[in-house]
Short mmCIF file of C-alpha atoms and ligand atoms in Angstrom, two decimals:
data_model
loop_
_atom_site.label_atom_id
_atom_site.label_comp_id
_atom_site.label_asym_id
_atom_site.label_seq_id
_atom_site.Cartn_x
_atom_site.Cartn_y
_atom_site.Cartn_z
CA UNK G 1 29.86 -17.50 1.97
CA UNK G 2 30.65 -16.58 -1.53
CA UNK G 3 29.22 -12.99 -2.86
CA UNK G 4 27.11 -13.54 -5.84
CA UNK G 5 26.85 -10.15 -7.59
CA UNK G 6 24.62 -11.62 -10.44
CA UNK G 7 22.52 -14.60 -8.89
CA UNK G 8 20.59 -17.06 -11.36
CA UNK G 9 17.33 -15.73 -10.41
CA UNK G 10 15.58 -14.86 -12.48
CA UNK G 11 14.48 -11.32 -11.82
CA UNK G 12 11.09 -10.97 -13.94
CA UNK G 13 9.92 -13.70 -11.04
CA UNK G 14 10.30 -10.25 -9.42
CA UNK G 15 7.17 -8.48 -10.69
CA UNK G 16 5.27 -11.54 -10.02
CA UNK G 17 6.01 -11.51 -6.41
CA UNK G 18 5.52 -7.94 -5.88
CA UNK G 19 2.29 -7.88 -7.86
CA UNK G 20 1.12 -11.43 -6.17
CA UNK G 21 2.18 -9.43 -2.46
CA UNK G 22 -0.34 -6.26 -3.29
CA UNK G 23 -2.97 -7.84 -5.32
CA UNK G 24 -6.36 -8.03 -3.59
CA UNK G 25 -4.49 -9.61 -0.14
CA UNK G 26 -1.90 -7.76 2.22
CA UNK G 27 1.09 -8.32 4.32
CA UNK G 28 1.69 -9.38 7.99
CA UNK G 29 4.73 -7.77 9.54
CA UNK G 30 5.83 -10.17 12.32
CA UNK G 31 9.33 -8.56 12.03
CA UNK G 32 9.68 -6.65 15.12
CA UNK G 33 13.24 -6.02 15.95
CA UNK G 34 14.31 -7.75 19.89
CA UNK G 35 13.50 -4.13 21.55
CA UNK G 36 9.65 -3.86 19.80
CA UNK G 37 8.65 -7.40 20.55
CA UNK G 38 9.55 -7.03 24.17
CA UNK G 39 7.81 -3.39 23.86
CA UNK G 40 4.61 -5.80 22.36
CA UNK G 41 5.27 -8.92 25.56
CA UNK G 42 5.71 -6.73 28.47
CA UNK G 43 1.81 -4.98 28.40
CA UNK G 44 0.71 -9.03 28.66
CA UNK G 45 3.25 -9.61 31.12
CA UNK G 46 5.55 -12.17 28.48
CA UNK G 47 8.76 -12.47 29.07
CA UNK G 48 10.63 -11.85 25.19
CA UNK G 49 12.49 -15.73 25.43
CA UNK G 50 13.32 -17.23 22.13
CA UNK G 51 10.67 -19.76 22.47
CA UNK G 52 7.89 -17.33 23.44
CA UNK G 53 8.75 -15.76 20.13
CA UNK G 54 8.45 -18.60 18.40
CA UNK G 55 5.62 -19.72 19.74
CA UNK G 56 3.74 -16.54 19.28
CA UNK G 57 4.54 -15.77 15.56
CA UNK G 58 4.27 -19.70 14.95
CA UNK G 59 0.63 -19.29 16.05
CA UNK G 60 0.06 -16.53 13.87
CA UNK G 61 1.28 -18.67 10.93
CA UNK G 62 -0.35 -21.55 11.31
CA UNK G 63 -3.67 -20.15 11.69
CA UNK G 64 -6.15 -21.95 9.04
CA UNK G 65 -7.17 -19.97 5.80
CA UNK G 66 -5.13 -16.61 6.72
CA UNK G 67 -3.65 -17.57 3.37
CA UNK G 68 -6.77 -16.20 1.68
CA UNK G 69 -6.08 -12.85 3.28
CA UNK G 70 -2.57 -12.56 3.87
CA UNK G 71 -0.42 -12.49 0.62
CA UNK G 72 3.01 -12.39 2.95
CA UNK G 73 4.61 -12.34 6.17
CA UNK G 74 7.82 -10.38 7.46
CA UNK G 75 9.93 -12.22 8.86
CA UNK G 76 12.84 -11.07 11.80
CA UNK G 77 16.70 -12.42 11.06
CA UNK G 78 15.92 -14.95 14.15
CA UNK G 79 12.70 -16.00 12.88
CA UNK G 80 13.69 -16.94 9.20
CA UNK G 81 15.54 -19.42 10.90
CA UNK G 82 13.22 -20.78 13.35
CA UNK G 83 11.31 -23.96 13.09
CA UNK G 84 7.16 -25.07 13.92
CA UNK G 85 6.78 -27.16 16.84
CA UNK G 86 6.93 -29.88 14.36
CA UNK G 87 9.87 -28.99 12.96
CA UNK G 88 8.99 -27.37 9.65
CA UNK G 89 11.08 -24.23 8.99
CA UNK G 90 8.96 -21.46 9.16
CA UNK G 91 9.92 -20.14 5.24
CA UNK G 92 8.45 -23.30 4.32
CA UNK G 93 5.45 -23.23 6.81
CA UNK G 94 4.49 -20.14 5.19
CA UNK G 95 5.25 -21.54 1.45
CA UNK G 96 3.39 -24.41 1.48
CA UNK G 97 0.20 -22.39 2.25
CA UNK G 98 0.74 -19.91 -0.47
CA UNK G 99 1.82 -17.02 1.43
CA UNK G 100 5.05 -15.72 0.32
CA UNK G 101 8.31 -15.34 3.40
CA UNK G 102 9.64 -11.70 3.18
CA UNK G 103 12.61 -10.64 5.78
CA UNK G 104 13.43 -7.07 7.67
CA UNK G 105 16.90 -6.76 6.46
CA UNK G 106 17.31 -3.06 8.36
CA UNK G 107 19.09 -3.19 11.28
CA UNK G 108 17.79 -0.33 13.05
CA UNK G 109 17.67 3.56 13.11
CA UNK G 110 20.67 5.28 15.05
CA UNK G 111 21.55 9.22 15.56
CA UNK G 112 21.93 10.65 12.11
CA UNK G 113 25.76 12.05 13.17
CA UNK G 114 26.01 15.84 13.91
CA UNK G 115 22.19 16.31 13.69
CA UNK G 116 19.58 17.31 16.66
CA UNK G 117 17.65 13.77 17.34
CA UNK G 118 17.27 12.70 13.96
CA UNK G 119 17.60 9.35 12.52
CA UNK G 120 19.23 7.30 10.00
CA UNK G 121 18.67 3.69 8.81
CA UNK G 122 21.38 1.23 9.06
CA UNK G 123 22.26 -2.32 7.51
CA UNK G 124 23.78 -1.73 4.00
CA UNK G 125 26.91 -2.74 5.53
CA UNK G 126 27.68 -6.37 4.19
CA UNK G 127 23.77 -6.86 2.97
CA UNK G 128 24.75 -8.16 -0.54
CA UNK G 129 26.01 -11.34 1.04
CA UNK G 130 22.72 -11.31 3.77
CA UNK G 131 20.46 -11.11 0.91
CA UNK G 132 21.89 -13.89 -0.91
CA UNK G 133 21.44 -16.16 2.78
CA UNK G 134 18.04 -15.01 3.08
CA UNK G 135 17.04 -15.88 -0.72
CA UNK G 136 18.99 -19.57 0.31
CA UNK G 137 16.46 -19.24 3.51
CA UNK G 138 13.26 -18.86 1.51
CA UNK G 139 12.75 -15.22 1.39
CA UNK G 140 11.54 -13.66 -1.18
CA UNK G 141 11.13 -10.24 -0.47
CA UNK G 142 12.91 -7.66 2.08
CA UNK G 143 12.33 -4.64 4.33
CA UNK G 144 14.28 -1.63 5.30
CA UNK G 145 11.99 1.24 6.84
CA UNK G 146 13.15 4.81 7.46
CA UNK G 147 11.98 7.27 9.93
CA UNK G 148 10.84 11.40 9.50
CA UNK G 149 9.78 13.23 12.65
CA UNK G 150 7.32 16.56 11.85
CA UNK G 151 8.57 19.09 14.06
CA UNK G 152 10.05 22.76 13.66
CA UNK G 153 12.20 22.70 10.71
CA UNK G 154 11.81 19.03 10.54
CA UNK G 155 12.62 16.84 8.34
CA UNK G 156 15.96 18.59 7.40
CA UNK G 157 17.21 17.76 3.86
CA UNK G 158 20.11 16.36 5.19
CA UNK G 159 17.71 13.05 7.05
CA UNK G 160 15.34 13.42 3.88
CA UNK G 161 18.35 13.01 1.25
CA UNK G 162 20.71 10.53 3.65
CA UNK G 163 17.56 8.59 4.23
CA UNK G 164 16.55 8.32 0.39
CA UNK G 165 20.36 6.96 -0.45
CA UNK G 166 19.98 4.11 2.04
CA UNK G 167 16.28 3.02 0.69
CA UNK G 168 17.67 3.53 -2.91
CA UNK G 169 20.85 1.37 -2.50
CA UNK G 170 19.16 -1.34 -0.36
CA UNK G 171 16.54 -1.52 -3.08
CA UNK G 172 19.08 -1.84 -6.00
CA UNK G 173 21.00 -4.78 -4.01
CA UNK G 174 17.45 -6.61 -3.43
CA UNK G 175 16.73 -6.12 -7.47
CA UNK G 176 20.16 -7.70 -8.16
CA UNK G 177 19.94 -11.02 -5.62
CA UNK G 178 16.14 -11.46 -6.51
CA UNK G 179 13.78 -10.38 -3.75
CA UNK G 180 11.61 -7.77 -3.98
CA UNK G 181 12.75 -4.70 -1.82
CA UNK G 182 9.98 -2.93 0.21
CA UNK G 183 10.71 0.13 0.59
CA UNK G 184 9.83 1.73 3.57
CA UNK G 185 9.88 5.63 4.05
CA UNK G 186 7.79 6.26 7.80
CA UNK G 187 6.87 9.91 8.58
CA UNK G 188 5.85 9.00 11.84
CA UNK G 189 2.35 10.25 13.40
CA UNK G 190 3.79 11.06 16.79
CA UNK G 191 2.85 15.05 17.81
CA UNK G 192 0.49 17.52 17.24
CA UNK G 193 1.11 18.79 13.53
CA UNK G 194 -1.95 18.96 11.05
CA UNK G 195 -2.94 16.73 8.10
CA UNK G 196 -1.41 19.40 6.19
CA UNK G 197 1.92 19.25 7.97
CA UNK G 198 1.69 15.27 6.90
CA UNK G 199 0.77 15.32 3.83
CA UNK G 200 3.58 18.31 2.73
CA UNK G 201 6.05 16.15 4.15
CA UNK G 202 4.34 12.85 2.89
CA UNK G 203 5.42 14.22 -0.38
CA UNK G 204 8.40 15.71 0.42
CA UNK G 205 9.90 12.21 1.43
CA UNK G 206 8.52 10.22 -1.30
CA UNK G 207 9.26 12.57 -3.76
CA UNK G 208 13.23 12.48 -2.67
CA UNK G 209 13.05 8.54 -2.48
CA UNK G 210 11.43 7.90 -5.92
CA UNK G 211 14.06 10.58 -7.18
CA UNK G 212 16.91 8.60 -6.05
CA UNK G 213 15.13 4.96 -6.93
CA UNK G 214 15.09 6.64 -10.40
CA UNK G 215 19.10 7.91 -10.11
CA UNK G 216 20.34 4.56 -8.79
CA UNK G 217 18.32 2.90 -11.91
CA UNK G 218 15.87 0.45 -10.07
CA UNK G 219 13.44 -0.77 -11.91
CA UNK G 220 9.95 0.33 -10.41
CA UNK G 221 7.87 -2.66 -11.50
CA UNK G 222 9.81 -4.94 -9.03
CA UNK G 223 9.85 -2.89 -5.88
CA UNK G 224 6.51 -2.00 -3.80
CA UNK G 225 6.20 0.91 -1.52
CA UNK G 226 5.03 0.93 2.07
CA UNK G 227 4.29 4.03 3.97
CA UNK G 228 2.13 6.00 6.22
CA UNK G 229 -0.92 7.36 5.40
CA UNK G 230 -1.54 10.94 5.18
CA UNK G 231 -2.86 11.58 8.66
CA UNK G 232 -3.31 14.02 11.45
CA UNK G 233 -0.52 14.32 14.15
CA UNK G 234 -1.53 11.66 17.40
CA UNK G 235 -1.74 14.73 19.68
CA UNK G 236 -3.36 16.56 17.01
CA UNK G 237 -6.59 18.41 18.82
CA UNK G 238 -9.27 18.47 15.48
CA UNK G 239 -7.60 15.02 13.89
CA UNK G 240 -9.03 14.67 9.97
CA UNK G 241 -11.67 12.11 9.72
CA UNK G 242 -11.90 9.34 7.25
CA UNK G 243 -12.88 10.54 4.32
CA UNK G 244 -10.41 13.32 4.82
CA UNK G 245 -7.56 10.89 5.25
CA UNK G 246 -8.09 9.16 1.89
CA UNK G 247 -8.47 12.01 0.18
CA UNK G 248 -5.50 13.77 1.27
CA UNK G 249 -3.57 10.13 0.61
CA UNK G 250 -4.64 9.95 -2.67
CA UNK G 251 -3.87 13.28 -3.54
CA UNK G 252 -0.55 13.03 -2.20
CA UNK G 253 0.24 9.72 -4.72
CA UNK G 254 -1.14 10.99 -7.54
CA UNK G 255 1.56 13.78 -7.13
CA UNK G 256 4.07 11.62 -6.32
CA UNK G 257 3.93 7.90 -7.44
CA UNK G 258 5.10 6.79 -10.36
CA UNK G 259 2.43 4.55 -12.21
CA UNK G 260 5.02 1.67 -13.01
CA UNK G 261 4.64 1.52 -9.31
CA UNK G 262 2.67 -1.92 -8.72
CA UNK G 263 1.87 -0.78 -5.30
CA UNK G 264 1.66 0.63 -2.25
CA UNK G 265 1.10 -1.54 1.20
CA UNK G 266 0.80 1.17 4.00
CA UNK G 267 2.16 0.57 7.78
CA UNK G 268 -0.44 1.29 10.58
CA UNK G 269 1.91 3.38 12.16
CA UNK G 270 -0.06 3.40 16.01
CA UNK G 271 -3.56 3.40 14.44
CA UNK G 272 -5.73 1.32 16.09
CA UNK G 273 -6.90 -1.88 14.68
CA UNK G 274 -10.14 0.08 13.85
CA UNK G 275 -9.17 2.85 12.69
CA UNK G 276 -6.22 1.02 10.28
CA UNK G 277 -9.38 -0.55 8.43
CA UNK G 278 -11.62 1.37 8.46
CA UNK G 279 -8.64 4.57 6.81
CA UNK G 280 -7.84 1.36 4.02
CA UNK G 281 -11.45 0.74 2.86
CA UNK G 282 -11.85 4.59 2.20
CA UNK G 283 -8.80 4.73 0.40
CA UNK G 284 -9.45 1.88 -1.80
CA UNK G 285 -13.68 3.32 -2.45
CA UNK G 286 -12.24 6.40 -3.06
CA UNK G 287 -9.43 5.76 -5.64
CA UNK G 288 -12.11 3.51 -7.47
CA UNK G 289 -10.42 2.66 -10.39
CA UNK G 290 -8.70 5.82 -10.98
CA UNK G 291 -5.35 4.80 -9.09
CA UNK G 292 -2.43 2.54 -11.47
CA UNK G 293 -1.12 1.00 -7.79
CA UNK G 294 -2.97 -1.92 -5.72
CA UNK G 295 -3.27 -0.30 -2.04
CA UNK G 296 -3.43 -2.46 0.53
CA UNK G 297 -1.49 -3.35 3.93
CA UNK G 298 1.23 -4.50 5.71
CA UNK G 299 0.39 -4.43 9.15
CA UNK G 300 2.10 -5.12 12.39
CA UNK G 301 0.04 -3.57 15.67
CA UNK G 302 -3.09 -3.49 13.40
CA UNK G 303 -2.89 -7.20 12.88
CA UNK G 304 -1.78 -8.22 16.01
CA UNK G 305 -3.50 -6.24 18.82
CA UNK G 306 -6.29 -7.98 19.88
CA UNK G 307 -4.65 -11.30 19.22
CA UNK G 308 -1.48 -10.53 21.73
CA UNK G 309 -4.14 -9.26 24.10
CA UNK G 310 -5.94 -12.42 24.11
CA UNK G 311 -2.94 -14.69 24.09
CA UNK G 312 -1.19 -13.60 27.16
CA UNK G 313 1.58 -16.24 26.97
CA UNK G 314 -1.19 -19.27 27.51
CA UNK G 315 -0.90 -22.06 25.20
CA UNK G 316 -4.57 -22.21 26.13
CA UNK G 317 -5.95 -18.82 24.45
CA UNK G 318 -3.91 -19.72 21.14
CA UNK G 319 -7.11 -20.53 19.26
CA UNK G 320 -8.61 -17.73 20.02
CA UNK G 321 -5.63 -15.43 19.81
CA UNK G 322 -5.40 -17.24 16.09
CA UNK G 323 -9.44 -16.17 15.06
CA UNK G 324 -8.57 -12.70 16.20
CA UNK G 325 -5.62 -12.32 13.87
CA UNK G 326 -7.76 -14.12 10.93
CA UNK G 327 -10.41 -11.91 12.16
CA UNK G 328 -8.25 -8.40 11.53
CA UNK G 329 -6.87 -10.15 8.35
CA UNK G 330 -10.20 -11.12 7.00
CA UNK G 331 -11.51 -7.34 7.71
CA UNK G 332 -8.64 -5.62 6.08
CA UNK G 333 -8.28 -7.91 2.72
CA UNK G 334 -12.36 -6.49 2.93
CA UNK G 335 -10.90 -3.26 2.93
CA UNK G 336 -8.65 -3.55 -0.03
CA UNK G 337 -11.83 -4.07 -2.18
CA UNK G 338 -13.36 -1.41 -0.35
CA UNK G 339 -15.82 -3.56 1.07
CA UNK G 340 -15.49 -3.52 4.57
CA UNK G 341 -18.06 -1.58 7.00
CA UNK G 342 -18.55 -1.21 10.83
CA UNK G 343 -20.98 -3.77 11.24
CA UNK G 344 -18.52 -6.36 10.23
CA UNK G 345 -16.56 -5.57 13.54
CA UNK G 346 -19.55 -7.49 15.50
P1 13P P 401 2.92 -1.18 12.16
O1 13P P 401 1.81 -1.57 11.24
O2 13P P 401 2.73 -1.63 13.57
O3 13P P 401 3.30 0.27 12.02
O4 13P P 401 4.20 -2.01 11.71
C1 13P P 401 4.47 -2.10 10.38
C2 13P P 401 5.92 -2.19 10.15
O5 13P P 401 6.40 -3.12 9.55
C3 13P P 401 6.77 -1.09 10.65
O6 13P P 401 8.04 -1.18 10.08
#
């Protein structure tokens, strides 16, 4: 494969996509890596084949009239290349409806070397000339997601900065073969640490990521962000309510984000389904129309719960599985015009 360092793309298609992505509808991340989709099977007693993976995220896919919720789907390197049972290539499943192919293009944290458990994100290695097979593939937009544990001296500069480099590069290479890089900084909600230990950290990381997006010249109108919320530890004994959580996330961006930013699509990070809409709605009734950004969603668990849980590997539960998906997508696009409420759960 040839390496194109200046594709014919045209990159100004670039704002579209990212502002046609956040606008009003949200993201499904079906781009769990071969270890999280078996983590996702085993609870429903699936064994992670090929074709149970295609099945399953080819169900999700082809349910009717998610394209009125779901602006685009993630896609995993094996499932950009996978077909519907009628043979269509998924990219151009997806296209055809209107919802826009996207592709994880990390491959992975591993042991940051000579630090104490924490991580780094790998997969710049040889990505120019992935990116350019992907775009030939359909996609249009790409993925690479970091990870920041809150713990005693945790973060350390060293994962914050080494962390920000590999987001900042990866985003620059997307820019340059013409898909829209996602960029993905996670401070993960695992432990007992306070909203306050999330948010100071929160802003810690995104304040070292937009630094280097600015150093390594990317231009912020064609990137989105997706992160975490600003939230209370899992273990957490007195975890912040709602209205607490959007408040604290706001404040956080407007110390933070840029406004050329076109927006933010948050991860749900081990939230429940529930709680994952009902955090989004506040956000978006809170920022009213103070915020610059469109915040709205990217969700794997929170999309995909109660629709895995129903499937169970039977052919047989697939339409149901499918009106539970549509069902979480339906509630959270709700949520992105801050319209959703509890009674829309029955
Ligand atoms: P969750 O919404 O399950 O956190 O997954 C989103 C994602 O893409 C993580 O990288």
């Amino acid at each position: 494969m040839s390496v194109n360092p200046s594709p014919t793309v045209d990159t100004a298609e670039l704002e579209e996509i990212s502002l046609a992505l956040a606008r009003g509808k949200g993201i499904l991340a079906a781009d769990e890596s071969m270890g999280t989709i078996k983590k996702r099977f085993a609870p429903i007693g699936v064994e992670s084949t090929e074709e149970n993976r295609r099945f399953y995220r080819g169900m999700l896919f082809e349910a009717e009239g998610a394209e009125e919720f779901i602006s685009g789907v993630i896609l995993f390197d094996e499932t950009i290349r996978q077909k519907a049972s009628d043979g269509t290539p998924f990219p151009e499943l997806l296209a055809r409806k209107g919802i826009i192919p996207g592709i994880k293009v990390d491959t992975g944290t591993k042991p940051l070397a000579g630090s104490d458990g924490e991580k780094i994100t790998e997969g710049l290695d040889g990505l120019r000339p992935r990116l350019e097979e992907y775009h030939a593939l359909g996609g249009r937009f790409a993925k690479l997601r970091t990870v920041y544990s809150i713990g005693a001296g945790l973060p350390t500069r060293y994962c914050v900065e080494a962390n920000s480099h590999v987001q900042a590069y990866y985003a620059a290479l997307c820019v340059e073969q013409g898909l829209v890089p996602i960029v993905e900084p996670e401070v993960l909600m695992d432990g007992d640490h306070s909203i306050d230990a999330c948010y100071d950290t929160t802003l810690r990381v995104l304040r070292s990521v937009f630094a280097r997006l600015s150093l390594y010249q990317v231009p912020l109108p064609k990137i989105l962000l997706k992160t975490n919320m600003v939230l209370s530890g899992k273990e957490a004994g007195d975890r912040a309510g709602v209205e607490e959580v959007a408040r604290r996330t706001l404040e956080c961006f407007h110390e933070v984000l840029p406004p050329e930013l076109p927006g933010v699509v948050f991860l749900s990070g081990g939230q429940t389904e529930e709680e994952a809409t009902a955090h989004l709605n506040e956000i978006n009734r809170q920022a009213g129309d103070d915020a610059p950004w469109h915040l709205s969603f990217s969700y794997g668990r929170a999309l995909q719960a109660s629709a895995l849980d129903i499937w169970r590997g039977d052919a047989g539960n697939a339409g149901a599985a499918q009106e539970a998906y549509l069902k979480r997508a339906k509630l959270n696009a709700a949520a992105v015009h801050g319209s959703y409420t509890a009674e829309m759960e029955r």
